[in-house]
Every structure is written in C-alpha cells, then in structure tokens.
Tab-separated table of C-alpha atoms in Angstrom:
chain	number	residue	atom	x	y	z
A	415	MET	CA	-9.123	-1.374	35.128
A	416	GLN	CA	-6.432	1.267	35.441
A	417	ILE	CA	-3.741	1.638	32.763
A	418	GLN	CA	-1.137	4.397	33.091
A	419	GLY	CA	-3.370	6.291	35.507
A	420	TYR	CA	-6.559	6.176	33.412
A	421	GLU	CA	-9.643	4.066	34.036
A	422	PHE	CA	-10.753	1.806	31.175
A	423	SER	CA	-13.551	-0.762	31.029
A	424	ILE	CA	-12.523	-3.782	28.977
A	425	SER	CA	-14.825	-6.366	27.441
A	426	ALA	CA	-12.981	-9.355	25.969
A	427	GLY	CA	-12.935	-13.130	26.129
A	428	ARG	CA	-9.572	-13.154	27.857
A	429	LEU	CA	-6.994	-10.638	29.054
A	430	GLU	CA	-3.354	-11.241	29.925
A	431	GLU	CA	-0.446	-8.927	30.532
A	432	THR	CA	2.382	-8.823	27.986
A	433	LEU	CA	5.437	-6.679	27.382
A	434	GLY	CA	4.254	-3.120	26.777
A	435	GLY	CA	0.545	-3.805	27.191
A	436	TYR	CA	-2.090	-6.520	27.209
A	437	LEU	CA	-3.213	-9.364	24.977
A	438	LEU	CA	-6.981	-9.670	24.573
A	439	SER	CA	-8.795	-12.505	22.846
A	440	GLY	CA	-12.186	-12.767	21.208
A	441	LYS	CA	-14.051	-12.159	17.993
A	442	THR	CA	-15.079	-8.777	19.373
A	443	VAL	CA	-13.466	-6.623	22.047
A	444	GLN	CA	-14.441	-3.253	23.482
A	445	ILE	CA	-12.556	-0.701	25.556
A	446	GLY	CA	-14.492	2.036	27.288
A	447	HIS	CA	-12.375	5.201	27.526
A	448	PRO	CA	-12.528	8.606	29.281
A	449	PHE	CA	-11.259	10.749	26.386
A	450	GLY	CA	-14.545	11.853	24.807
A	451	ARG	CA	-14.489	13.254	21.266
A	452	THR	CA	-10.724	13.157	20.917
A	453	LEU	CA	-8.519	12.407	17.908
A	454	TYR	CA	-8.757	8.954	16.356
A	455	PHE	CA	-5.866	7.221	14.578
A	456	LYS	CA	-7.472	5.845	11.435
A	457	HIS	CA	-5.687	3.101	9.515
A	458	GLY	CA	-7.218	2.546	6.080
A	459	TRP	CA	-7.733	-0.874	4.542
A	460	GLN	CA	-5.286	-0.910	1.635
A	461	SER	CA	-2.273	0.959	0.273
A	462	TRP	CA	-4.147	4.005	-1.004
A	463	SER	CA	-6.638	4.223	1.872
A	464	GLU	CA	-6.262	7.120	4.285
A	465	ALA	CA	-4.099	6.730	7.371
A	466	GLY	CA	-3.799	9.530	9.890
A	467	TRP	CA	-5.393	11.319	12.812
A	468	VAL	CA	-9.016	12.460	12.419
A	469	SER	CA	-11.348	14.164	14.882
A	470	LEU	CA	-14.252	12.343	16.514
A	471	LYS	CA	-15.967	15.743	16.697
A	472	GLU	CA	-16.734	15.429	12.985
A	473	SER	CA	-18.780	12.649	11.401
A	474	PRO	CA	-17.109	10.588	8.665
A	475	LYS	CA	-18.032	11.692	5.150
A	476	PRO	CA	-18.573	9.056	2.438
A	477	ILE	CA	-16.270	9.282	-0.572
A	478	LEU	CA	-17.909	10.622	-3.727
A	479	PRO	CA	-18.893	9.500	-6.289
A	480	PRO	CA	-20.036	6.092	-4.964
A	481	GLU	CA	-18.498	4.095	-7.819
A	482	ARG	CA	-15.026	5.165	-6.680
A	483	ARG	CA	-15.413	3.655	-3.224
A	484	PRO	CA	-14.285	0.061	-3.893
A	485	GLN	CA	-10.784	1.177	-4.910
A	486	CYS	CA	-10.439	3.849	-2.199
A	487	ASP	CA	-11.124	1.995	1.049
A	488	ASP	CA	-13.105	-0.969	2.318
A	489	PRO	CA	-16.496	-0.579	0.574
A	490	ALA	CA	-18.216	-2.696	3.215
A	491	TYR	CA	-17.965	0.305	5.549
A	492	ALA	CA	-18.295	3.141	3.020
A	493	LEU	CA	-21.457	4.469	4.682
A	494	SER	CA	-20.521	3.736	8.290
A	495	PRO	CA	-21.766	6.482	10.637
A	496	VAL	CA	-18.774	5.997	12.960
A	497	HIS	CA	-15.060	6.409	12.398
A	498	GLY	CA	-13.257	3.172	11.669
A	499	GLY	CA	-10.285	1.534	10.052
A	500	SER	CA	-8.625	-1.752	9.277
A	501	GLY	CA	-6.558	-3.888	11.630
A	502	LEU	CA	-5.532	-1.252	14.130
A	503	GLY	CA	-6.562	2.082	15.572
A	504	GLY	CA	-6.064	4.383	18.488
A	505	LEU	CA	-7.215	7.413	20.433
A	506	GLU	CA	-5.279	10.401	21.708
A	507	GLY	CA	-5.335	10.595	25.500
A	508	HIS	CA	-5.514	13.741	27.612
A	509	ASP	CA	-1.719	13.667	28.035
A	510	GLY	CA	-1.004	13.247	24.310
A	511	ARG	CA	-0.250	9.547	24.524
A	512	MET	CA	-2.122	6.889	22.576
A	513	LEU	CA	-4.709	4.291	23.531
A	514	PHE	CA	-3.947	1.600	20.968
A	515	LEU	CA	-5.797	-1.516	19.802
A	516	GLY	CA	-4.456	-3.778	17.057
A	517	ALA	CA	-5.430	-7.214	15.770
A	518	LEU	CA	-2.752	-9.882	15.386
A	519	ARG	CA	-4.262	-11.404	12.248
A	520	PRO	CA	-5.990	-10.015	9.142
A	521	GLY	CA	-9.720	-9.488	8.792
A	522	ALA	CA	-10.265	-7.076	11.688
A	523	ARG	CA	-12.083	-3.753	11.962
A	524	ILE	CA	-11.510	-1.045	14.578
A	525	GLU	CA	-14.163	1.602	15.293
A	526	ALA	CA	-14.231	4.490	17.738
A	527	ASP	CA	-16.656	6.944	19.264
A	528	ARG	CA	-16.666	9.252	22.276
A	529	LEU	CA	-17.194	6.340	24.683
A	530	SER	CA	-15.365	3.305	23.335
A	531	LEU	CA	-12.777	1.760	21.053
A	532	LYS	CA	-14.143	-1.435	19.502
A	533	GLY	CA	-12.545	-4.284	17.591
A	534	SER	CA	-14.357	-6.911	15.530
A	535	SER	CA	-12.897	-9.718	13.454
A	536	ASP	CA	-13.897	-12.400	10.980
A	537	HIS	CA	-12.497	-14.957	13.442
A	538	GLU	CA	-11.524	-15.457	17.038
A	539	THR	CA	-8.254	-13.586	17.320
A	540	GLN	CA	-5.794	-11.949	19.660
A	541	TRP	CA	-5.553	-8.189	20.073
A	542	PHE	CA	-2.807	-5.995	21.462
A	543	LEU	CA	-3.988	-3.240	23.807
A	544	ALA	CA	-1.632	-0.565	25.075
A	545	TYR	CA	-1.446	2.987	26.340
A	546	GLY	CA	1.743	4.935	25.734
A	547	GLU	CA	3.810	6.991	23.338
A	548	GLN	CA	2.730	6.401	19.746
A	549	GLN	CA	6.109	5.207	18.483
A	550	GLN	CA	6.574	2.825	21.399
A	551	VAL	CA	3.191	1.111	21.203
A	552	LEU	CA	3.425	0.741	17.427
A	553	ALA	CA	6.940	-0.702	17.740
A	554	ARG	CA	5.694	-3.328	20.185
A	555	TYR	CA	2.749	-4.091	17.888
A	556	THR	CA	5.109	-4.763	14.973
A	557	GLU	CA	7.038	-7.240	17.122
A	558	LEU	CA	3.838	-9.165	17.779
A	559	LEU	CA	2.812	-9.053	14.104
A	560	ALA	CA	6.231	-10.381	13.128
A	561	ASN	CA	5.545	-13.449	15.260
A	562	THR	CA	2.107	-14.094	13.750
A	563	LEU	CA	2.443	-12.989	10.106
A	564	GLY	CA	6.187	-13.021	9.464
A	565	ILE	CA	8.765	-10.641	8.010
A	566	ARG	CA	10.024	-10.159	4.465
A	567	GLY	CA	11.989	-7.397	2.807
A	568	GLN	CA	15.135	-7.038	4.855
A	569	PRO	CA	16.932	-3.731	4.245
A	570	PRO	CA	18.174	-2.255	2.071
A	571	ALA	CA	15.361	-2.017	-0.477
A	572	PRO	CA	16.347	-1.944	-4.165
A	573	ARG	CA	16.754	1.370	-5.992
A	574	VAL	CA	14.095	1.415	-8.700
A	575	TRP	CA	13.448	3.224	-11.965
A	576	CYS	CA	9.753	2.902	-12.877
A	577	SER	CA	8.145	4.055	-16.131
A	578	TRP	CA	4.764	5.161	-14.771
A	579	TYR	CA	5.215	8.705	-13.440
A	580	SER	CA	6.813	10.007	-16.614
A	581	TYR	CA	5.377	8.085	-19.547
A	582	TYR	CA	2.268	6.625	-17.879
A	583	SER	CA	0.837	4.093	-20.385
A	584	ASP	CA	2.628	5.695	-23.352
A	585	ILE	CA	5.484	3.195	-23.363
A	586	SER	CA	6.960	1.143	-26.184
A	587	GLU	CA	9.810	-1.243	-26.794
A	588	SER	CA	11.954	1.390	-28.495
A	589	LYS	CA	11.294	4.011	-25.833
A	590	MET	CA	12.112	1.620	-22.994
A	591	LEU	CA	15.300	0.377	-24.661
A	592	GLN	CA	16.401	4.000	-25.009
A	593	THR	CA	15.652	4.601	-21.338
A	594	ILE	CA	17.640	1.553	-20.231
A	595	ALA	CA	20.627	2.828	-22.178
A	596	ALA	CA	20.213	6.300	-20.673
A	597	LEU	CA	20.286	4.869	-17.134
A	598	GLN	CA	23.962	3.964	-17.508
A	599	GLY	CA	26.019	5.760	-14.895
A	600	LEU	CA	23.122	6.021	-12.432
A	601	PRO	CA	23.127	3.521	-9.530
A	602	PHE	CA	19.729	1.920	-10.076
A	603	GLU	CA	19.229	-1.770	-9.344
A	604	VAL	CA	15.788	-2.332	-10.898
A	605	PHE	CA	14.288	-1.234	-14.214
A	606	GLN	CA	10.516	-1.646	-13.940
A	607	LEU	CA	8.019	-1.446	-16.799
A	608	ASP	CA	4.609	-0.252	-15.681
A	609	ASP	CA	1.130	-0.238	-17.248
A	610	GLY	CA	1.012	0.007	-21.039
A	611	TRP	CA	2.803	-3.152	-22.209
A	612	GLN	CA	-0.126	-5.590	-22.016
A	613	GLN	CA	-2.850	-6.360	-24.558
A	614	ASN	CA	-5.619	-5.673	-22.063
A	615	MET	CA	-6.336	-5.758	-18.354
A	616	GLY	CA	-6.599	-9.518	-17.873
A	617	ASP	CA	-4.781	-10.412	-21.103
A	618	TRP	CA	-1.164	-10.424	-19.974
A	619	GLU	CA	0.632	-10.739	-23.289
A	620	PRO	CA	2.691	-8.001	-24.963
A	621	ASN	CA	0.807	-5.639	-27.243
A	622	HIS	CA	1.890	-4.321	-30.643
A	623	LYS	CA	4.208	-1.734	-29.051
A	624	PHE	CA	6.508	-4.562	-27.907
A	625	PRO	CA	7.086	-6.523	-31.134
A	626	SER	CA	10.101	-8.443	-29.808
A	627	GLY	CA	8.211	-9.694	-26.759
A	628	MET	CA	8.829	-9.042	-23.098
A	629	SER	CA	11.976	-11.163	-22.854
A	630	ALA	CA	13.809	-8.670	-25.076
A	631	ILE	CA	13.368	-5.873	-22.541
A	632	ALA	CA	14.374	-8.165	-19.673
A	633	LEU	CA	17.529	-9.298	-21.452
A	634	ARG	CA	18.570	-5.730	-22.265
A	635	ALA	CA	18.069	-4.669	-18.645
A	636	GLN	CA	20.043	-7.678	-17.396
A	637	SER	CA	22.888	-6.931	-19.803
A	638	GLN	CA	23.246	-3.568	-18.099
A	639	GLY	CA	23.278	-5.057	-14.592
A	640	LEU	CA	19.649	-4.189	-13.830
A	641	THR	CA	16.987	-6.500	-12.408
A	642	PRO	CA	14.046	-6.499	-14.850
A	643	GLY	CA	10.737	-5.503	-13.276
A	644	LEU	CA	7.179	-5.719	-14.585
A	645	TRP	CA	3.788	-4.350	-13.539
A	646	LEU	CA	0.775	-6.660	-13.346
A	647	ALA	CA	-2.737	-6.426	-11.931
A	648	PRO	CA	-3.417	-10.161	-11.633
A	649	PHE	CA	-6.731	-10.056	-9.756
A	650	ILE	CA	-8.728	-7.885	-12.187
A	651	ALA	CA	-9.878	-7.805	-15.816
A	652	ARG	CA	-11.827	-5.506	-18.093
A	653	PRO	CA	-15.060	-6.790	-19.665
A	654	SER	CA	-13.418	-6.356	-23.093
A	655	SER	CA	-10.620	-8.798	-22.219
A	656	ASN	CA	-10.441	-12.283	-23.662
A	657	LEU	CA	-10.119	-13.567	-20.109
A	658	PHE	CA	-13.516	-12.159	-19.188
A	659	LYS	CA	-15.182	-13.177	-22.439
A	660	GLU	CA	-13.931	-16.757	-22.156
A	661	HIS	CA	-14.413	-17.179	-18.402
A	662	PRO	CA	-17.215	-14.924	-17.109
A	663	ASP	CA	-17.844	-17.519	-14.400
A	664	TRP	CA	-14.416	-16.802	-12.881
A	665	PHE	CA	-15.457	-13.402	-11.554
A	666	LEU	CA	-16.737	-12.307	-8.175
A	667	ARG	CA	-20.477	-11.719	-7.847
A	668	ASP	CA	-22.668	-10.204	-5.165
A	669	GLU	CA	-25.595	-11.789	-3.337
A	670	GLN	CA	-27.905	-10.964	-6.266
A	671	GLY	CA	-25.583	-12.690	-8.715
A	672	GLU	CA	-24.395	-9.431	-10.259
A	673	LEU	CA	-20.738	-8.900	-11.104
A	674	VAL	CA	-18.783	-6.921	-8.520
A	675	LEU	CA	-17.424	-3.730	-10.096
A	676	ALA	CA	-13.969	-3.353	-8.581
A	677	GLY	CA	-13.216	0.123	-9.929
A	678	THR	CA	-13.632	2.630	-12.717
A	679	ASN	CA	-10.168	2.838	-14.312
A	680	TRP	CA	-9.986	1.822	-17.991
A	681	GLY	CA	-13.777	2.173	-18.212
A	682	GLY	CA	-14.397	-0.248	-15.344
A	683	TYR	CA	-13.028	-3.622	-14.309
A	684	TYR	CA	-14.128	-6.733	-12.425
A	685	ALA	CA	-12.531	-8.837	-9.687
A	686	LEU	CA	-11.593	-12.483	-10.034
A	687	ASP	CA	-12.886	-14.997	-7.499
A	688	VAL	CA	-9.463	-16.128	-6.373
A	689	THR	CA	-10.870	-19.097	-4.439
A	690	LEU	CA	-11.823	-20.933	-7.651
A	691	PRO	CA	-9.296	-23.712	-8.381
A	692	ALA	CA	-9.247	-22.748	-12.078
A	693	VAL	CA	-8.417	-19.141	-11.197
A	694	GLN	CA	-5.710	-20.229	-8.781
A	695	ASP	CA	-4.153	-22.397	-11.480
A	696	TRP	CA	-4.340	-19.488	-13.974
A	697	LEU	CA	-2.680	-17.130	-11.481
A	698	GLN	CA	0.229	-19.482	-10.897
A	699	ARG	CA	0.723	-20.065	-14.612
A	700	LEU	CA	0.686	-16.289	-15.212
A	701	ILE	CA	3.410	-15.684	-12.637
A	702	GLN	CA	5.477	-18.597	-13.933
A	703	LYS	CA	5.184	-17.184	-17.463
A	704	VAL	CA	6.390	-13.751	-16.389
A	705	ARG	CA	9.236	-15.345	-14.462
A	706	GLY	CA	10.118	-17.274	-17.607
A	707	TRP	CA	10.371	-13.975	-19.490
A	708	GLY	CA	13.155	-13.056	-17.074
A	709	TYR	CA	11.419	-10.720	-14.629
A	710	ARG	CA	12.563	-10.972	-11.020
A	711	TYR	CA	10.800	-7.854	-9.680
A	712	LEU	CA	7.006	-7.757	-9.845
A	713	LYS	CA	4.874	-4.752	-9.012
A	714	LEU	CA	1.457	-6.280	-8.368
A	715	ASP	CA	-1.278	-3.660	-8.411
A	716	PHE	CA	-5.003	-3.315	-7.597
A	717	LEU	CA	-4.653	-6.294	-5.280
A	718	PHE	CA	-7.550	-5.203	-3.045
A	719	ALA	CA	-9.923	-6.593	-5.695
A	720	ALA	CA	-9.357	-10.145	-4.442
A	721	ALA	CA	-10.726	-9.144	-1.024
A	722	LEU	CA	-13.809	-7.163	-2.059
A	723	PRO	CA	-17.201	-8.187	-0.621
A	724	GLY	CA	-18.825	-10.924	-2.690
A	725	GLN	CA	-19.917	-14.545	-2.895
A	726	ARG	CA	-16.855	-16.794	-3.122
A	727	HIS	CA	-16.557	-20.368	-4.327
A	728	SER	CA	-14.840	-21.575	-1.161
A	729	GLY	CA	-16.744	-19.560	1.413
A	730	ALA	CA	-13.443	-18.209	2.746
A	731	SER	CA	-13.477	-14.822	4.417
A	732	ARG	CA	-12.375	-11.915	2.261
A	733	GLU	CA	-8.845	-11.516	3.601
A	734	GLU	CA	-8.338	-15.277	3.921
A	735	ALA	CA	-9.116	-15.558	0.207
A	736	TYR	CA	-6.727	-12.725	-0.600
A	737	ARG	CA	-3.904	-14.089	1.519
A	738	GLU	CA	-4.186	-17.569	0.020
A	739	ALA	CA	-4.071	-16.112	-3.509
A	740	LEU	CA	-1.000	-14.100	-2.564
A	741	ARG	CA	0.607	-17.230	-1.094
A	742	LEU	CA	0.031	-19.066	-4.382
A	743	ILE	CA	1.621	-16.177	-6.269
A	744	ARG	CA	4.625	-16.265	-3.963
A	745	GLU	CA	4.906	-20.018	-4.445
A	746	ALA	CA	4.836	-19.631	-8.240
A	747	ALA	CA	7.283	-16.720	-8.246
A	748	GLY	CA	9.808	-18.277	-5.904
A	749	ASP	CA	11.674	-16.660	-3.056
A	750	ASP	CA	14.158	-14.982	-5.381
A	751	VAL	CA	11.498	-12.758	-6.994
A	752	TYR	CA	10.897	-9.399	-5.338
A	753	ILE	CA	7.166	-8.682	-4.961
A	754	LEU	CA	5.961	-5.118	-4.432
A	755	ALA	CA	2.279	-5.067	-3.450
A	756	CYS	CA	0.274	-1.996	-4.410
A	757	GLY	CA	-3.381	-1.193	-3.758
A	758	ALA	CA	-2.996	-4.041	-1.287
A	759	PRO	CA	-4.754	-4.831	2.015
A	760	ILE	CA	-2.049	-3.972	4.521
A	761	LEU	CA	-2.112	-6.597	7.263
A	762	ALA	CA	-3.136	-9.429	4.931
A	763	SER	CA	-0.038	-8.832	2.775
A	764	LEU	CA	2.539	-9.059	5.553
A	765	GLY	CA	4.960	-11.968	5.459
A	766	LEU	CA	4.269	-12.703	1.785
A	767	VAL	CA	5.546	-9.616	-0.043
A	768	ASP	CA	8.921	-7.887	0.043
A	769	GLY	CA	7.687	-4.343	-0.498
A	770	LEU	CA	4.378	-2.651	0.225
A	771	ARG	CA	3.041	0.638	-1.084
A	772	ILE	CA	2.038	2.595	1.999
A	773	GLY	CA	0.125	5.517	0.501
A	774	PRO	CA	-1.706	6.871	-2.537
A	775	ASP	CA	0.097	7.599	-5.786
A	776	VAL	CA	2.240	10.689	-5.914
A	777	ALA	CA	1.810	13.120	-8.802
A	778	PRO	CA	3.811	16.019	-10.274
A	779	TYR	CA	1.565	18.415	-8.346
A	780	TRP	CA	1.023	18.983	-4.636
A	781	ASP	CA	-2.709	18.605	-4.043
A	782	ASN	CA	-6.021	17.807	-5.690
A	783	GLU	CA	-8.216	19.865	-3.397
A	784	ASP	CA	-11.398	19.334	-5.402
A	785	ARG	CA	-11.200	15.576	-4.893
A	786	ARG	CA	-9.712	15.569	-1.391
A	787	VAL	CA	-11.909	18.238	0.209
A	788	TYR	CA	-15.118	18.464	-1.788
A	789	LEU	CA	-15.443	14.790	-2.733
A	790	HIS	CA	-14.074	13.632	0.654
A	791	ASP	CA	-11.507	11.450	-1.103
A	792	PRO	CA	-7.931	11.615	0.243
A	793	THR	CA	-6.833	8.602	-1.811
A	794	GLY	CA	-6.291	10.225	-5.205
A	795	PRO	CA	-2.898	10.880	-6.808
A	796	ALA	CA	-1.215	13.910	-5.200
A	797	ALA	CA	2.049	14.529	-3.384
A	798	TYR	CA	0.189	15.727	-0.284
A	799	ASN	CA	-1.978	12.594	-0.055
A	800	ALA	CA	1.053	10.333	-0.500
A	801	LEU	CA	3.011	12.214	2.171
A	802	ARG	CA	0.258	12.237	4.795
A	803	THR	CA	-0.725	8.582	4.620
A	804	SER	CA	2.826	7.287	4.151
A	805	LEU	CA	4.073	9.089	7.268
A	806	HIS	CA	1.385	7.300	9.284
A	807	ARG	CA	2.447	3.907	7.902
A	808	LEU	CA	6.171	4.032	8.673
A	809	TRP	CA	5.526	1.802	11.690
A	810	LEU	CA	5.519	-1.052	9.143
A	811	LYS	CA	9.258	-0.687	8.404
A	812	PRO	CA	10.402	-3.606	10.610
A	813	LEU	CA	8.025	-5.940	8.737
A	814	VAL	CA	8.340	-5.038	5.046
A	815	HIS	CA	9.983	-2.529	2.709
A	816	THR	CA	7.763	0.555	2.893
A	817	ASP	CA	7.276	2.243	-0.494
A	818	PRO	CA	5.945	5.836	-0.295
A	819	ASP	CA	6.066	6.060	-4.119
A	820	VAL	CA	8.515	7.867	-6.358
A	821	ALA	CA	10.513	11.031	-5.778
A	822	TYR	CA	10.965	13.728	-8.412
A	823	PHE	CA	14.123	15.535	-9.479
A	824	ARG	CA	12.988	16.873	-12.841
A	825	THR	CA	11.426	20.260	-13.506
A	826	ARG	CA	10.090	19.139	-16.885
A	827	TYR	CA	6.347	18.364	-16.822
A	828	ASN	CA	6.333	19.054	-13.081
A	829	LEU	CA	4.302	21.553	-11.035
A	830	LEU	CA	6.008	20.747	-7.717
A	831	THR	CA	8.139	23.496	-6.228
A	832	PRO	CA	11.786	22.771	-5.382
A	833	ALA	CA	10.849	22.533	-1.686
A	834	GLN	CA	8.009	20.106	-2.422
A	835	ARG	CA	10.348	17.914	-4.456
A	836	VAL	CA	12.767	17.821	-1.512
A	837	VAL	CA	9.915	16.755	0.792
A	838	LEU	CA	9.239	13.696	-1.390
A	839	GLN	CA	12.953	12.931	-1.609
A	840	ASP	CA	13.219	13.058	2.188
A	841	LEU	CA	10.080	10.950	2.581
A	842	ALA	CA	11.717	8.232	0.484
A	843	LEU	CA	14.858	8.418	2.626
A	844	VAL	CA	12.986	7.974	5.916
A	845	ALA	CA	10.824	5.215	4.408
A	846	GLY	CA	13.916	3.422	3.121
A	847	PHE	CA	12.655	2.929	-0.449
A	848	LYS	CA	14.183	4.959	-3.305
A	849	ALA	CA	12.411	5.089	-6.645
A	850	THR	CA	11.872	7.605	-9.413
A	851	SER	CA	10.335	7.769	-12.878
A	852	ASP	CA	12.432	10.668	-14.140
A	853	PRO	CA	13.898	9.771	-17.557
A	854	PRO	CA	17.574	10.762	-17.571
A	855	GLU	CA	17.053	12.677	-20.815
A	856	TRP	CA	14.507	14.916	-19.032
A	857	LEU	CA	17.082	16.019	-16.450
A	858	ASP	CA	19.506	18.897	-16.703
A	859	GLY	CA	23.024	18.521	-15.318
A	860	ASP	CA	22.196	19.648	-11.783
A	861	GLU	CA	19.056	17.509	-11.611
A	862	ARG	CA	20.924	14.419	-12.781
A	863	GLU	CA	23.674	15.014	-10.241
A	864	GLY	CA	21.075	15.491	-7.489
A	865	LEU	CA	19.425	12.194	-8.429
A	866	LYS	CA	22.766	10.382	-8.472
A	867	GLU	CA	23.789	11.731	-5.059
A	868	TRP	CA	20.389	10.804	-3.588
A	869	LEU	CA	20.598	7.257	-4.937
A	870	GLU	CA	24.113	6.809	-3.573
A	871	ALA	CA	23.407	8.331	-0.161
A	872	SER	CA	22.841	6.097	2.850
A	873	PRO	CA	22.413	8.541	5.732
A	874	SER	CA	21.511	7.394	9.215
A	875	ILE	CA	17.783	7.811	9.907
A	876	LEU	CA	16.471	8.532	13.391
A	877	GLN	CA	12.819	9.259	14.091
A	878	THR	CA	12.662	11.817	16.898
A	879	GLY	CA	8.905	12.415	16.964
A	880	PRO	CA	5.708	11.537	15.072
A	881	TYR	CA	6.743	13.761	12.142
A	882	THR	CA	10.355	14.674	12.923
A	883	PHE	CA	13.489	12.867	11.788
A	884	LYS	CA	17.213	13.243	11.806
A	885	ILE	CA	18.529	12.400	8.320
A	886	GLY	CA	22.280	12.262	8.733
A	887	GLU	CA	23.046	15.631	10.312
A	888	ARG	CA	19.852	17.299	9.044
A	889	GLU	CA	16.769	17.859	11.194
A	890	VAL	CA	13.632	17.312	9.091
A	891	ASP	CA	10.122	18.190	10.268
A	892	PHE	CA	7.281	17.111	7.992
A	893	SER	CA	4.535	18.560	10.205
A	894	SER	CA	4.636	21.964	8.515
A	895	TRP	CA	3.530	20.262	5.283
A	896	LEU	CA	0.546	18.562	6.897
A	897	GLU	CA	-2.813	19.986	7.868
A	898	ILE	CA	-2.507	19.082	11.543
C-alpha cells in the first residue's frame, strides 16, 4: 500500500486507519520498505540501554565483556545479527521523515534490515504504524500509549538533591545531616539518600554508619521542608546477603536450574523471581517499612532484573512479571509516594511510576571511549552517553517525568569543561527534571548562585527540531555535541 507517496508491503492480522497513521494487530507484524540500508531508530530496553539512530550499513556489535550484558540491554538479544530494540523503532526515509512502528503494550521487539521493519510480541497486541516527521509520529504514539498504559508524573517534577554523584557510597548519618543543613537557602524539594545506607544488597536495614536509624534522616529533612527520599534496589540481592542465604529458592533460575546472574556490581548479584507469592509479600512489606520510616520519594534502581530471561513460578511473560511487581510496589507505597524508576524497562514502567530515568548515568567526565567504542558499550556512566540516549527519549515527556540524571555546577572533583556542564544543565531543563549531587560546601559563590538561579528558573521550552530547542529566549542546539 502507499503511505505518503512510498510503497510499503504490510503483513498483519488486521489494519485500520487512525489519526496520524494506522493501527495493526497481531503477535507479529512486518512492513516491507524501499529505503535499503538506511538509518534505524533504536530504542533500548531499559533506562541505560542505548537509544538513538544507528546505520543499517554496519552490523550490530555485541557488548563486551559478556557478563555485563544483562544490565546493559535485553540479554535475550545480545547476539542478534540484526539491529533491534524494545517496544518501538523506525527507519529514516529518503526525504528525511520516519517510518515508525510502535507496540501499544509491553513485551514487544522491533527489528530492522534493508528490506523490512518487523515487530514481534509476547502476546497479540496492537501496533501503531506511521510515516511522517519524527516529532509528530512520536507525539501521536504517546497519545495512544497514554490510553493503554496510563499517565503519571504531571509537571512540574520535584527539584532533587541526591547523594550519589558526589559521595557515591561513602555516606553516613553525620555527613548527610550536615548536607541537609547546608541545603538551607537553596530551593530543593527532595533530599534523596542513595546507595551506601543499607547493610547489604537485599538486606534493607541501616548499617553502622546510620546509628540513629533511617527515620532520623527523614525527620531532619522534613523539619527543613524537604521530602525525604531513599534509594532501593528491591529486585536484586548479593549472594552474601541474609536474604539470599535464607531464601535461595526465591531467586530466578535458567532452564538448567542455575541462578541468573543479573549483573556484576558489588561482586555480582542475583534477581528475585517476583512472581513468587512469598517474594511479592516481602516486596510489599519492604516498601511499607520504608514508608513507615518517613520516606515519600523512592528511587528504585536495577529494576530490569525482575524482567530478565528465566524460569518463573507463575509462567508469566518477563514484562508481565515486572509490571505486576511494580504494581504491587505502587499499591504498598500509596499514591502519595513519588517513585523514580531507574534501570527500568521503559514501556513496562509507564502508568505506574512518576519519574523514569531515560539514559545512562552521568559522570564528572565527558566520555569513556574505551568502553563505548572498543567494548561496544554505550551504556556506561559518562556525560556523553547520558546526553545522547536521553535526547532520544524526550518523546516520553507527556507520559512520565523524564529524568536525564543530575547536572553539575561544581568544579571540585569534576573533569567537565564549563561548556559541558552547561550542556547537562540545559538537558535537564528540556527534560523537565532538575537534580544535582553537588554538596553546597563544594561550591564557590558563583557556582552556588548559578545552581540557585537554575533551580528557580522556569523558562518556556519549545522543541524546534530533533536536537534543537528554544529555552526561554535562548536557541540551544545539542547536535554539535553528538556524533551524528
């Protein structure tokens, strides 16, 4: 059939016209196209996974080393010989417009080659097919997703101070109480403790560095008008944890009965089988406990682990299992708790979380070329990686608060140039999510004033092209920072 002057062959169970394109139905769909080895819009599986345009002229390269793959992108397709992504994808047409295909429920895979764009799903599902300007087709897709998955996180997003990108895991009760006091006079709304407070991954009780317990930090933050926030990774545990030692049968296993290694951080960690009733009960009690400590902002990390390939108790599909676990967490937390999902499958999180990390971690340096280029891994911490993937996920803004990670204002312990710091500050403005980890005591007078002005600013944001924006009266073009 002809769409916008181009001939496409469409294989699907059903096809009907809709505003801006077509609705297809079926477990698998295929669109034959005339564009050859063009550019492919890849949309990675979870927060850190690569999103952006890649060339079909080059074969995909597996991420190295292999043990890193589960926490970088969907490991089920780590060795795929064709380009693919999760949930949605597209091809650049001869006129620069986009042939787009997107699933309207989680659990879908999009692949592309020189002849076709193919979609496959765990279930019978609907797909949105369109040909047009990138921003327009993605905007229409978000409208359809809003109808099927729902919307949370209405603007504005909270302004967050997070401990990770300054202190990393070297946090303590005394250090955090000092930081809370130092935040006076800066218009933050959330004070969020990150990794380093817990006894172990899986053992979510305060360690010896927090002798007064976690409620003490929450109460101090509240007394200063801040919402207390806490980092958790509820779907994983280290083998040294009491949780693992006491309940080894709670963890995901492969077809051979071996434990599924979810990643290599902290010496390696395993994924819970979130379909087990005992695990579901434990998850809800964990969230209720943290709520009881006074925390109303939860950064939930490494969430992809619940959707890794493995043998599950219930037989649910991977993203069904994940979404049900997330629903139980939301139920336990209540609607008044802000949930930021990180390392999270993108489509399967929509409608259940308020904020969603949309790229890899930033870092106080621009690039990690050794990892990105030579190990074929664009998911590692680096300002460049965060910028590139986040820019290609801004289409999510109507559905959820889009978190591109923190901005930097400090020069202390920072290799970013002044211009690179401004790029991250502008990225946060266009994404609509302002956060930093800069301790006030690390800032000089000008840096503190710059942070304060940035937090207070609410400029109008207008996207004028794929990488160009008008921020207030400023024209900002991110393309010069990207390898495109």
